[in-house]
CSV table of N, CA and C in Angstrom, one decimal:
chain,number,residue,atom,x,y,z
R,1,UNK,N,149.6,32.9,-24.5
R,1,UNK,CA,150.9,32.1,-25.1
R,1,UNK,C,150.5,30.8,-25.1
R,2,UNK,N,149.7,30.1,-24.0
R,2,UNK,CA,149.5,29.0,-23.9
R,2,UNK,C,148.2,28.5,-24.6
R,3,UNK,N,147.3,29.6,-25.0
R,3,UNK,CA,146.4,29.5,-26.2
R,3,UNK,C,146.8,29.2,-27.4
R,4,UNK,N,147.7,30.1,-27.5
R,4,UNK,CA,148.3,30.0,-29.2
R,4,UNK,C,149.0,29.1,-29.4
R,5,UNK,N,150.0,28.7,-28.2
R,5,UNK,CA,151.4,28.0,-28.5
R,5,UNK,C,151.2,26.8,-28.0
R,6,UNK,N,150.4,26.3,-27.0
R,6,UNK,CA,150.7,25.0,-26.4
R,6,UNK,C,150.5,23.6,-26.9
R,7,UNK,N,149.3,23.7,-28.3
R,7,UNK,CA,149.0,22.4,-28.7
R,7,UNK,C,147.8,22.1,-28.3
R,8,UNK,N,147.2,22.6,-26.9
R,8,UNK,CA,146.1,22.1,-26.5
R,8,UNK,C,144.8,22.5,-27.3
R,9,UNK,N,143.7,21.5,-27.4
R,9,UNK,CA,142.5,22.0,-27.7
R,9,UNK,C,141.0,21.8,-26.9
R,10,UNK,N,140.2,22.7,-27.2
R,10,UNK,CA,139.1,22.7,-26.4
R,10,UNK,C,138.1,21.7,-27.0
R,11,UNK,N,137.4,20.8,-25.9
R,11,UNK,CA,136.3,20.0,-26.6
R,11,UNK,C,135.3,20.4,-27.4
R,12,UNK,N,135.1,19.9,-28.7
R,12,UNK,CA,134.1,20.6,-29.3
R,12,UNK,C,132.6,20.4,-28.6
R,13,UNK,N,131.6,21.0,-28.9
R,13,UNK,CA,130.2,20.6,-28.1
R,13,UNK,C,129.8,19.2,-28.3
R,14,UNK,N,129.9,18.7,-29.5
R,14,UNK,CA,129.6,17.0,-29.6
R,14,UNK,C,130.1,16.4,-28.9
R,15,UNK,N,131.4,16.5,-28.2
R,15,UNK,CA,132.4,15.7,-27.6
R,15,UNK,C,132.4,16.0,-25.8
R,16,UNK,N,131.6,16.6,-25.5
R,16,UNK,CA,131.5,17.2,-24.1
R,16,UNK,C,131.1,16.1,-23.1
R,17,UNK,N,130.1,15.2,-23.7
R,17,UNK,CA,129.6,14.2,-22.7
R,17,UNK,C,130.6,13.1,-22.9
R,18,UNK,N,131.0,12.6,-23.7
R,18,UNK,CA,132.3,11.7,-24.1
R,18,UNK,C,133.5,11.6,-23.4
R,19,UNK,N,133.8,13.0,-23.4
R,19,UNK,CA,135.1,13.4,-22.8
R,19,UNK,C,135.3,12.9,-21.4
R,20,UNK,N,134.3,13.3,-20.6
R,20,UNK,CA,134.4,13.1,-19.2
R,20,UNK,C,134.1,11.5,-18.8
R,21,UNK,N,134.2,10.4,-19.8
R,21,UNK,CA,134.0,9.2,-19.5
R,21,UNK,C,135.5,8.5,-19.9
R,22,UNK,N,135.7,7.1,-19.5
R,22,UNK,CA,136.8,6.5,-19.6
R,22,UNK,C,137.9,6.8,-18.6
R,23,UNK,N,138.9,5.6,-18.3
R,23,UNK,CA,139.8,6.0,-17.2
R,23,UNK,C,141.1,6.0,-17.9
R,24,UNK,N,141.5,6.2,-18.9
R,24,UNK,CA,142.8,6.1,-19.4
R,24,UNK,C,143.3,7.6,-19.5
R,25,UNK,N,144.5,7.7,-19.2
R,25,UNK,CA,145.1,9.1,-19.0
R,25,UNK,C,144.9,9.9,-20.5
R,26,UNK,N,144.6,11.2,-20.4
R,26,UNK,CA,144.7,11.9,-22.0
R,26,UNK,C,145.7,12.4,-22.0
R,27,UNK,N,146.3,11.7,-23.5
R,27,UNK,CA,147.7,12.1,-24.0
R,27,UNK,C,147.4,12.9,-25.2
R,28,UNK,N,146.1,13.2,-25.9
R,28,UNK,CA,145.9,13.7,-26.7
R,28,UNK,C,145.9,15.3,-26.9
R,29,UNK,N,146.0,16.1,-25.9
R,29,UNK,CA,146.0,17.6,-26.0
R,29,UNK,C,144.8,18.0,-26.1
R,30,UNK,N,143.6,16.9,-25.6
R,30,UNK,CA,142.4,17.5,-25.7
R,30,UNK,C,142.2,18.4,-24.5
R,31,UNK,N,142.2,19.2,-24.3
R,31,UNK,CA,141.4,19.9,-23.1
R,31,UNK,C,142.2,19.5,-21.7
R,32,UNK,N,142.6,18.3,-21.3
R,32,UNK,CA,143.0,18.0,-20.1
R,32,UNK,C,144.5,18.3,-19.9
R,33,UNK,N,144.8,19.5,-19.1
R,33,UNK,CA,146.4,19.6,-19.2
R,33,UNK,C,147.2,19.0,-17.7
R,34,UNK,N,146.0,18.5,-16.9
R,34,UNK,CA,147.0,17.7,-15.9
R,34,UNK,C,145.8,17.0,-15.2
R,35,UNK,N,146.2,15.7,-14.8
R,35,UNK,CA,145.3,15.0,-14.1
R,35,UNK,C,145.7,14.1,-13.2
R,36,UNK,N,145.0,13.5,-12.5
R,36,UNK,CA,145.5,12.4,-11.7
R,36,UNK,C,144.9,11.2,-11.8
R,37,UNK,N,145.4,10.3,-12.1
R,37,UNK,CA,145.2,8.9,-12.4
R,37,UNK,C,145.1,8.0,-11.6
R,38,UNK,N,144.4,6.8,-11.5
R,38,UNK,CA,144.3,5.6,-10.9
R,38,UNK,C,144.3,4.7,-11.8
R,39,UNK,N,144.6,3.4,-11.4
R,39,UNK,CA,144.6,2.0,-12.0
R,39,UNK,C,144.9,1.2,-11.1
R,40,UNK,N,145.1,-0.1,-11.4
R,40,UNK,CA,145.2,-1.3,-10.3
R,40,UNK,C,145.8,-1.1,-9.3
R,41,UNK,N,146.8,-0.1,-9.5
R,41,UNK,CA,148.1,-0.1,-8.2
R,41,UNK,C,148.1,1.2,-7.6
R,42,UNK,N,147.1,2.1,-8.2
R,42,UNK,CA,146.7,3.3,-7.3
R,42,UNK,C,145.1,3.5,-7.7
R,43,UNK,N,144.5,3.1,-6.8
R,43,UNK,CA,143.5,2.9,-6.7
R,43,UNK,C,142.2,3.7,-5.4
R,44,UNK,N,141.7,4.3,-5.4
R,44,UNK,CA,140.9,4.8,-4.0
R,44,UNK,C,140.1,4.3,-3.8
R,45,UNK,N,139.5,3.2,-4.5
R,45,UNK,CA,138.3,2.2,-3.9
R,45,UNK,C,137.1,2.8,-4.1
R,46,UNK,N,136.4,2.9,-2.9
R,46,UNK,CA,135.0,3.6,-3.2
R,46,UNK,C,135.1,5.2,-3.0
R,47,UNK,N,136.2,5.3,-2.8
R,47,UNK,CA,136.3,7.2,-3.2
R,47,UNK,C,136.0,7.7,-4.3
R,48,UNK,N,136.3,6.9,-5.5
R,48,UNK,CA,136.3,7.6,-6.6
R,48,UNK,C,135.1,8.8,-6.8
R,49,UNK,N,135.4,9.3,-7.8
R,49,UNK,CA,134.1,10.5,-8.0
R,49,UNK,C,133.0,9.5,-8.7
R,50,UNK,N,133.2,8.8,-9.3
R,50,UNK,CA,131.9,8.1,-9.7
R,50,UNK,C,131.1,7.5,-8.7
R,51,UNK,N,132.0,7.0,-7.7
R,51,UNK,CA,131.0,6.3,-6.2
R,51,UNK,C,130.7,7.5,-5.8
R,52,UNK,N,131.3,9.0,-5.6
R,52,UNK,CA,130.5,9.5,-4.6
R,52,UNK,C,129.3,10.5,-5.3
R,53,UNK,N,129.4,10.6,-6.7
R,53,UNK,CA,128.7,11.4,-7.3
R,53,UNK,C,127.3,10.7,-7.9
R,54,UNK,N,127.9,9.1,-8.1
R,54,UNK,CA,126.6,8.8,-8.8
R,54,UNK,C,125.9,7.6,-7.8
R,55,UNK,N,124.8,7.6,-8.3
R,55,UNK,CA,123.8,6.8,-7.2
R,55,UNK,C,123.9,5.5,-7.3
R,56,UNK,N,123.4,4.5,-6.3
R,56,UNK,CA,123.6,3.0,-6.3
R,56,UNK,C,122.9,2.6,-7.5
R,57,UNK,N,121.7,3.0,-8.0
R,57,UNK,CA,120.8,2.4,-8.9
R,57,UNK,C,121.4,2.9,-10.2
R,58,UNK,N,122.4,3.5,-10.4
R,58,UNK,CA,123.1,4.1,-11.4
R,58,UNK,C,124.4,3.5,-11.6
R,59,UNK,N,124.8,2.6,-11.1
R,59,UNK,CA,126.3,1.8,-11.0
R,59,UNK,C,127.1,2.5,-9.9
R,60,UNK,N,126.9,3.8,-9.3
R,60,UNK,CA,127.8,4.6,-8.2
R,60,UNK,C,127.8,3.5,-6.5
R,61,UNK,N,127.9,4.2,-6.0
R,61,UNK,CA,128.0,3.7,-4.6
R,61,UNK,C,127.2,4.8,-3.7
R,62,UNK,N,127.6,5.9,-3.6
R,62,UNK,CA,126.8,7.2,-2.6
R,62,UNK,C,125.9,7.9,-3.4
R,63,UNK,N,126.2,8.6,-4.2
R,63,UNK,CA,125.2,9.5,-5.1
R,63,UNK,C,125.0,10.7,-3.9
R,64,UNK,N,126.0,11.1,-3.2
R,64,UNK,CA,125.7,12.2,-2.1
R,64,UNK,C,126.1,13.5,-2.7
R,65,UNK,N,126.9,13.9,-3.5
R,65,UNK,CA,127.3,15.1,-4.1
R,65,UNK,C,126.2,15.3,-5.3
R,66,UNK,N,125.6,16.4,-4.9
R,66,UNK,CA,124.6,16.7,-5.9
R,66,UNK,C,124.6,18.2,-6.6
R,67,UNK,N,123.9,18.1,-7.6
R,67,UNK,CA,124.0,19.7,-8.2
R,67,UNK,C,122.4,20.3,-7.5
R,68,UNK,N,122.5,21.6,-7.5
R,68,UNK,CA,121.0,22.0,-7.0
R,68,UNK,C,120.3,22.3,-8.6
R,69,UNK,N,119.0,22.4,-8.1
R,69,UNK,CA,118.1,22.8,-9.2
R,69,UNK,C,118.6,24.1,-10.2
R,70,UNK,N,119.1,25.1,-9.1
R,70,UNK,CA,119.6,26.6,-9.3
R,70,UNK,C,120.5,26.2,-10.6
R,71,UNK,N,121.4,25.3,-10.3
R,71,UNK,CA,122.9,25.3,-11.1
R,71,UNK,C,122.3,24.6,-12.3
R,72,UNK,N,121.4,23.5,-12.3
R,72,UNK,CA,120.7,22.8,-13.5
R,72,UNK,C,119.8,23.8,-14.6
R,73,UNK,N,119.2,24.8,-14.0
R,73,UNK,CA,118.6,26.0,-14.8
R,73,UNK,C,119.6,26.7,-15.1
R,74,UNK,N,120.7,27.1,-14.7
R,74,UNK,CA,121.7,27.8,-15.3
R,74,UNK,C,122.0,27.5,-16.8
R,75,UNK,N,121.8,26.3,-17.3
R,75,UNK,CA,122.3,25.6,-18.3
R,75,UNK,C,121.3,25.6,-19.6
R,76,UNK,N,121.2,26.3,-20.8
R,76,UNK,CA,120.6,26.5,-21.6
R,76,UNK,C,120.1,24.8,-22.2
R,77,UNK,N,118.9,24.9,-23.1
R,77,UNK,CA,118.6,23.8,-23.7
R,77,UNK,C,119.8,23.3,-24.8
R,78,UNK,N,120.7,24.1,-25.3
R,78,UNK,CA,121.4,24.1,-26.5
R,78,UNK,C,122.7,23.9,-25.7
R,79,UNK,N,123.2,24.1,-24.4
R,79,UNK,CA,124.5,23.6,-23.6
R,79,UNK,C,124.3,22.4,-23.7
R,80,UNK,N,125.6,21.5,-24.0
R,80,UNK,CA,125.8,20.4,-24.2
R,80,UNK,C,125.9,20.0,-22.6
R,81,UNK,N,126.6,20.7,-21.5
R,81,UNK,CA,126.7,20.4,-20.4
R,81,UNK,C,125.6,20.1,-19.5
R,82,UNK,N,124.6,20.6,-20.1
R,82,UNK,CA,123.3,20.1,-19.3
R,82,UNK,C,123.1,18.5,-19.4
R,83,UNK,N,123.4,17.8,-20.2
R,83,UNK,CA,123.6,16.4,-20.3
R,83,UNK,C,124.7,15.7,-19.0
R,84,UNK,N,125.3,16.9,-18.4
R,84,UNK,CA,126.2,16.1,-17.6
R,84,UNK,C,125.5,16.3,-15.9
R,85,UNK,N,124.5,16.6,-16.0
R,85,UNK,CA,123.5,16.3,-14.7
R,85,UNK,C,122.3,15.7,-15.3
R,86,UNK,N,122.0,14.7,-14.3
R,86,UNK,CA,120.9,13.9,-14.5
R,86,UNK,C,119.8,14.1,-13.4
R,87,UNK,N,118.9,14.7,-13.7
R,87,UNK,CA,117.5,14.9,-12.7
R,87,UNK,C,116.9,13.6,-12.5
R,88,UNK,N,116.8,13.2,-11.3
R,88,UNK,CA,116.3,11.6,-10.9
R,88,UNK,C,115.4,11.8,-9.7
R,89,UNK,N,114.3,10.9,-9.7
R,89,UNK,CA,113.6,10.9,-8.6
R,89,UNK,C,114.8,10.0,-7.6
R,90,UNK,N,114.8,10.4,-6.4
R,90,UNK,CA,116.0,9.7,-5.4
R,90,UNK,C,115.0,9.1,-4.3
R,91,UNK,N,115.6,7.8,-4.3
R,91,UNK,CA,114.8,6.7,-3.5
R,91,UNK,C,114.6,7.1,-2.3
R,92,UNK,N,113.6,7.0,-1.7
R,92,UNK,CA,113.3,7.3,-0.2
R,92,UNK,C,113.4,8.9,0.1
R,93,UNK,N,113.2,9.8,-0.8
R,93,UNK,CA,113.1,11.3,-0.4
R,93,UNK,C,112.4,11.7,-1.8
R,94,UNK,N,111.9,13.1,-1.5
R,94,UNK,CA,110.7,13.9,-2.1
R,94,UNK,C,111.3,14.7,-2.9
R,95,UNK,N,111.1,14.9,-4.4
R,95,UNK,CA,111.5,15.8,-5.1
R,95,UNK,C,112.6,15.1,-6.0
R,96,UNK,N,113.0,15.7,-6.9
R,96,UNK,CA,114.0,15.6,-7.8
R,96,UNK,C,115.4,15.6,-7.6
R,97,UNK,N,116.3,14.9,-7.7
R,97,UNK,CA,117.9,15.0,-6.9
R,97,UNK,C,118.4,15.1,-8.5
R,98,UNK,N,119.6,16.2,-8.6
R,98,UNK,CA,120.4,16.3,-9.8
R,98,UNK,C,121.6,15.7,-9.9
R,99,UNK,N,121.9,14.4,-10.3
R,99,UNK,CA,123.2,13.9,-10.2
R,99,UNK,C,124.2,14.4,-11.2
R,100,UNK,N,125.3,15.0,-10.8
R,100,UNK,CA,126.5,14.8,-12.0
R,100,UNK,C,126.6,13.4,-12.5
R,101,UNK,N,126.6,13.4,-13.8
R,101,UNK,CA,127.1,12.3,-14.1
R,101,UNK,C,128.5,12.2,-15.1
R,102,UNK,N,129.0,13.6,-14.7
R,102,UNK,CA,130.8,13.7,-15.5
R,102,UNK,C,131.7,12.5,-15.1
R,103,UNK,N,131.9,11.7,-14.0
R,103,UNK,CA,132.6,10.8,-13.8
R,103,UNK,C,131.5,9.3,-13.9
R,104,UNK,N,131.3,8.8,-15.0
R,104,UNK,CA,130.4,7.5,-15.3
R,104,UNK,C,131.3,6.2,-14.5
R,105,UNK,N,130.3,5.3,-13.8
R,105,UNK,CA,131.1,4.3,-13.3
R,105,UNK,C,131.6,3.5,-14.6
R,106,UNK,N,132.7,2.6,-14.1
R,106,UNK,CA,133.8,2.2,-15.5
R,106,UNK,C,133.7,0.7,-15.3
R,107,UNK,N,132.5,0.0,-15.3
R,107,UNK,CA,132.2,-1.4,-15.4
R,107,UNK,C,132.8,-1.8,-14.3
R,108,UNK,N,132.3,-1.6,-13.0
R,108,UNK,CA,133.4,-2.4,-11.7
R,108,UNK,C,134.3,-2.2,-11.2
R,109,UNK,N,135.2,-1.3,-12.1
R,109,UNK,CA,136.5,-0.7,-11.7
R,109,UNK,C,136.6,0.6,-10.9
R,110,UNK,N,137.3,0.7,-9.9
R,110,UNK,CA,137.3,1.8,-9.3
R,110,UNK,C,138.5,2.9,-9.6
R,111,UNK,N,138.8,3.4,-10.8
R,111,UNK,CA,139.5,3.9,-11.3
R,111,UNK,C,138.6,5.2,-11.5
R,112,UNK,N,139.4,6.4,-11.4
R,112,UNK,CA,139.0,7.6,-12.0
R,112,UNK,C,140.3,8.4,-12.3
R,113,UNK,N,140.3,9.2,-13.5
R,113,UNK,CA,141.2,10.1,-14.1
R,113,UNK,C,140.1,11.4,-13.6
R,114,UNK,N,141.2,12.0,-12.6
R,114,UNK,CA,140.5,13.5,-12.0
R,114,UNK,C,141.2,14.6,-12.9
R,115,UNK,N,140.5,15.2,-14.0
R,115,UNK,CA,140.9,16.3,-14.5
R,115,UNK,C,141.2,17.4,-13.5
R,116,UNK,N,142.5,18.1,-13.1
R,116,UNK,CA,142.3,19.0,-12.5
R,116,UNK,C,142.7,20.5,-13.1
R,117,UNK,N,143.7,20.2,-14.1
R,117,UNK,CA,143.7,21.7,-14.9
R,117,UNK,C,143.2,21.3,-16.5
R,118,UNK,N,142.5,22.2,-16.7
R,118,UNK,CA,142.0,21.9,-18.1
R,118,UNK,C,142.3,23.2,-18.7
R,119,UNK,N,142.2,22.8,-20.1
R,119,UNK,CA,142.4,24.1,-21.2
R,119,UNK,C,141.6,25.2,-21.2
R,120,UNK,N,140.5,24.9,-20.9
R,120,UNK,CA,139.3,25.7,-20.9
R,120,UNK,C,139.4,27.0,-20.1
R,121,UNK,N,140.3,26.5,-18.8
R,121,UNK,CA,140.6,27.5,-17.8
R,121,UNK,C,141.4,28.6,-18.4
R,122,UNK,N,142.4,28.4,-19.5
R,122,UNK,CA,143.1,29.4,-20.0
R,122,UNK,C,142.4,30.5,-20.4
R,123,UNK,N,141.1,30.3,-21.0
R,123,UNK,CA,140.2,31.3,-21.7
R,123,UNK,C,139.7,32.0,-20.6
R,124,UNK,N,139.4,31.4,-19.6
R,124,UNK,CA,138.8,32.3,-18.5
R,124,UNK,C,139.9,33.2,-17.7
R,125,UNK,N,141.3,32.7,-17.8
R,125,UNK,CA,142.2,33.6,-17.5
R,125,UNK,C,142.5,34.7,-18.1
R,126,UNK,N,142.3,34.4,-19.7
R,126,UNK,CA,142.4,35.6,-20.5
R,126,UNK,C,141.7,36.5,-20.5
R,127,UNK,N,140.4,35.8,-20.4
R,127,UNK,CA,138.9,36.6,-20.3
R,127,UNK,C,139.2,37.8,-19.2
R,128,UNK,N,139.5,37.3,-18.1
R,128,UNK,CA,139.7,37.8,-16.6
R,128,UNK,C,140.6,39.1,-16.9
R,129,UNK,N,141.7,38.9,-17.3
R,129,UNK,CA,143.1,39.5,-17.6
R,129,UNK,C,142.6,40.8,-18.9
R,130,UNK,N,142.0,40.3,-19.5
R,130,UNK,CA,141.4,41.7,-20.2
R,130,UNK,C,140.8,42.4,-20.1
R,131,UNK,N,139.7,41.7,-19.1
R,131,UNK,CA,138.7,42.5,-18.1
R,131,UNK,C,139.6,43.7,-17.3
R,132,UNK,N,140.5,43.2,-16.6
R,132,UNK,CA,141.6,43.6,-15.3
R,132,UNK,C,141.9,44.7,-16.2
R,133,UNK,N,142.3,44.7,-17.5
R,133,UNK,CA,143.1,46.0,-18.4
R,133,UNK,C,142.2,46.7,-19.1
R,134,UNK,N,140.7,46.5,-18.8
R,134,UNK,CA,139.6,47.1,-19.4
R,134,UNK,C,139.4,47.1,-20.6
R,135,UNK,N,139.7,46.1,-21.3
R,135,UNK,CA,139.7,45.7,-22.6
R,135,UNK,C,138.6,44.8,-22.9
R,136,UNK,N,137.5,45.2,-22.8
R,136,UNK,CA,136.1,44.2,-22.7
R,136,UNK,C,135.8,43.7,-24.1
R,137,UNK,N,136.4,44.2,-25.1
R,137,UNK,CA,136.2,43.5,-26.5
R,137,UNK,C,136.8,42.3,-26.6
R,138,UNK,N,138.2,42.2,-26.1
R,138,UNK,CA,139.0,40.8,-25.8
R,138,UNK,C,138.6,39.8,-24.8
R,139,UNK,N,138.0,40.9,-23.6
R,139,UNK,CA,137.3,39.9,-22.8
R,139,UNK,C,136.0,39.1,-23.3
R,140,UNK,N,135.1,39.5,-23.8
R,140,UNK,CA,134.2,38.7,-24.7
R,140,UNK,C,134.8,38.0,-25.4
R,141,UNK,N,135.7,38.6,-26.0
R,141,UNK,CA,136.8,37.5,-27.0
R,141,UNK,C,136.4,36.0,-26.6
R,142,UNK,N,137.6,36.2,-25.7
R,142,UNK,CA,138.0,34.9,-25.5
R,142,UNK,C,137.0,34.3,-24.4
R,143,UNK,N,136.0,34.6,-23.8
R,143,UNK,CA,134.9,34.3,-22.8
R,143,UNK,C,134.4,33.2,-24.2
R,144,UNK,N,133.5,34.0,-25.0
R,144,UNK,CA,132.7,33.7,-26.4
R,144,UNK,C,133.5,32.3,-26.8
R,145,UNK,N,135.0,32.3,-27.3
R,145,UNK,CA,135.5,31.4,-27.8
R,145,UNK,C,135.4,30.2,-26.9
R,146,UNK,N,135.4,30.3,-25.4
R,146,UNK,CA,135.1,29.0,-24.8
R,146,UNK,C,133.7,28.7,-24.7
R,147,UNK,N,132.8,29.5,-24.6
R,147,UNK,CA,131.6,29.4,-24.2
R,147,UNK,C,131.0,28.7,-25.6
R,148,UNK,N,131.3,29.1,-26.6
R,148,UNK,CA,130.3,28.6,-27.7
R,148,UNK,C,130.6,27.1,-28.3
R,149,UNK,N,132.0,26.7,-27.5
R,149,UNK,CA,132.5,25.2,-27.4
R,149,UNK,C,131.6,24.5,-26.7
R,150,UNK,N,130.8,24.9,-25.8
R,150,UNK,CA,129.5,24.6,-25.1
R,150,UNK,C,128.5,24.5,-25.3
R,151,UNK,N,128.2,25.8,-25.9
R,151,UNK,CA,126.8,26.1,-26.1
R,151,UNK,C,126.7,27.2,-27.3
R,152,UNK,N,126.8,26.4,-28.8
R,152,UNK,CA,126.9,27.0,-29.7
R,152,UNK,C,126.1,28.1,-30.2
R,153,UNK,N,124.9,28.4,-29.6
R,153,UNK,CA,124.0,29.5,-29.5
R,153,UNK,C,124.1,30.4,-28.6
R,154,UNK,N,125.1,30.7,-27.7
R,154,UNK,CA,125.5,31.4,-26.8
R,154,UNK,C,126.7,32.6,-27.3
R,155,UNK,N,126.3,34.1,-27.0
R,155,UNK,CA,127.2,34.8,-27.3
R,155,UNK,C,127.1,35.9,-26.2
R,156,UNK,N,128.0,36.2,-25.9
R,156,UNK,CA,128.1,37.2,-24.8
R,156,UNK,C,128.5,38.1,-24.9
R,157,UNK,N,128.2,39.5,-25.2
R,157,UNK,CA,128.5,41.0,-25.4
R,157,UNK,C,128.0,41.9,-24.6
R,158,UNK,N,128.6,41.6,-23.2
R,158,UNK,CA,128.5,42.4,-22.0
R,158,UNK,C,129.4,43.8,-22.0
R,159,UNK,N,129.0,44.6,-21.2
R,159,UNK,CA,130.0,45.4,-20.9
R,159,UNK,C,129.9,46.1,-19.3
R,160,UNK,N,131.1,46.4,-19.2
R,160,UNK,CA,131.2,47.0,-18.1
R,160,UNK,C,131.6,46.0,-17.0
R,161,UNK,N,130.8,46.0,-15.7
R,161,UNK,CA,131.0,45.0,-14.5
R,161,UNK,C,130.5,43.5,-14.7
R,162,UNK,N,129.3,43.6,-15.7
R,162,UNK,CA,128.7,42.8,-16.3
R,162,UNK,C,129.7,41.3,-16.9
R,163,UNK,N,130.6,42.0,-17.7
R,163,UNK,CA,131.8,41.0,-18.3
R,163,UNK,C,132.1,40.2,-17.3
R,164,UNK,N,132.9,40.8,-16.2
R,164,UNK,CA,133.4,39.9,-14.9
R,164,UNK,C,132.3,38.9,-14.3
R,165,UNK,N,131.1,39.3,-14.1
R,165,UNK,CA,130.1,38.6,-13.6
R,165,UNK,C,129.8,37.5,-14.6
R,166,UNK,N,130.1,37.3,-16.1
R,166,UNK,CA,129.9,36.6,-17.0
R,166,UNK,C,130.9,35.3,-16.7
R,167,UNK,N,132.1,36.2,-16.9
R,167,UNK,CA,133.2,35.0,-16.6
R,167,UNK,C,132.9,34.6,-15.2
R,168,UNK,N,132.8,34.8,-14.1
R,168,UNK,CA,132.6,34.2,-13.0
R,168,UNK,C,130.9,33.0,-13.0
R,169,UNK,N,130.0,33.4,-13.7
R,169,UNK,CA,129.0,32.6,-14.2
R,169,UNK,C,129.5,31.3,-14.6
R,170,UNK,N,130.3,31.7,-15.7
R,170,UNK,CA,130.8,30.7,-16.7
R,170,UNK,C,131.7,29.8,-16.3
R,171,UNK,N,132.2,30.1,-15.5
R,171,UNK,CA,133.3,29.6,-14.5
R,171,UNK,C,132.9,28.5,-14.0
R,172,UNK,N,131.8,28.9,-13.0
R,172,UNK,CA,131.1,28.4,-12.3
R,172,UNK,C,130.4,27.1,-12.8
R,173,UNK,N,129.7,27.0,-13.9
R,173,UNK,CA,129.8,26.1,-14.7
R,173,UNK,C,130.7,24.9,-15.3
């Protein structure tokens, strides 16, 4: 019912990167169903997600929460979400660090609009529900409706327990 009648829409592949930028609450029913906003009166200072995720050279504060190379490698080259992880050398350390850039710095303001519940989760719920009812056709259908918005060249057509593994792996991303 939520997928068919809520009026929410998924972010298209070419809008995923820009979707995560900005500090204005979303009112356009594009993906974000519930978020916690911050502004001049309600700010968490250096505790914003951009401060925690983004390194100092890139405008953040800490850059302490990193993706792993394993996580980065799960994204194909055609998956637009790969652009939300930035592999870089980390000052004073050996090797590459994989920074999340979902919450980019916002011109010195310590504001984040933290997306808590997104419309994409409804597709995972539907896919998992169909899987649990042994309806692999619809489980794959709902998973693919979402996945192709992120990676237009990817189509899942699994069977059996692999369908559930695909759902969990896509949810992880």
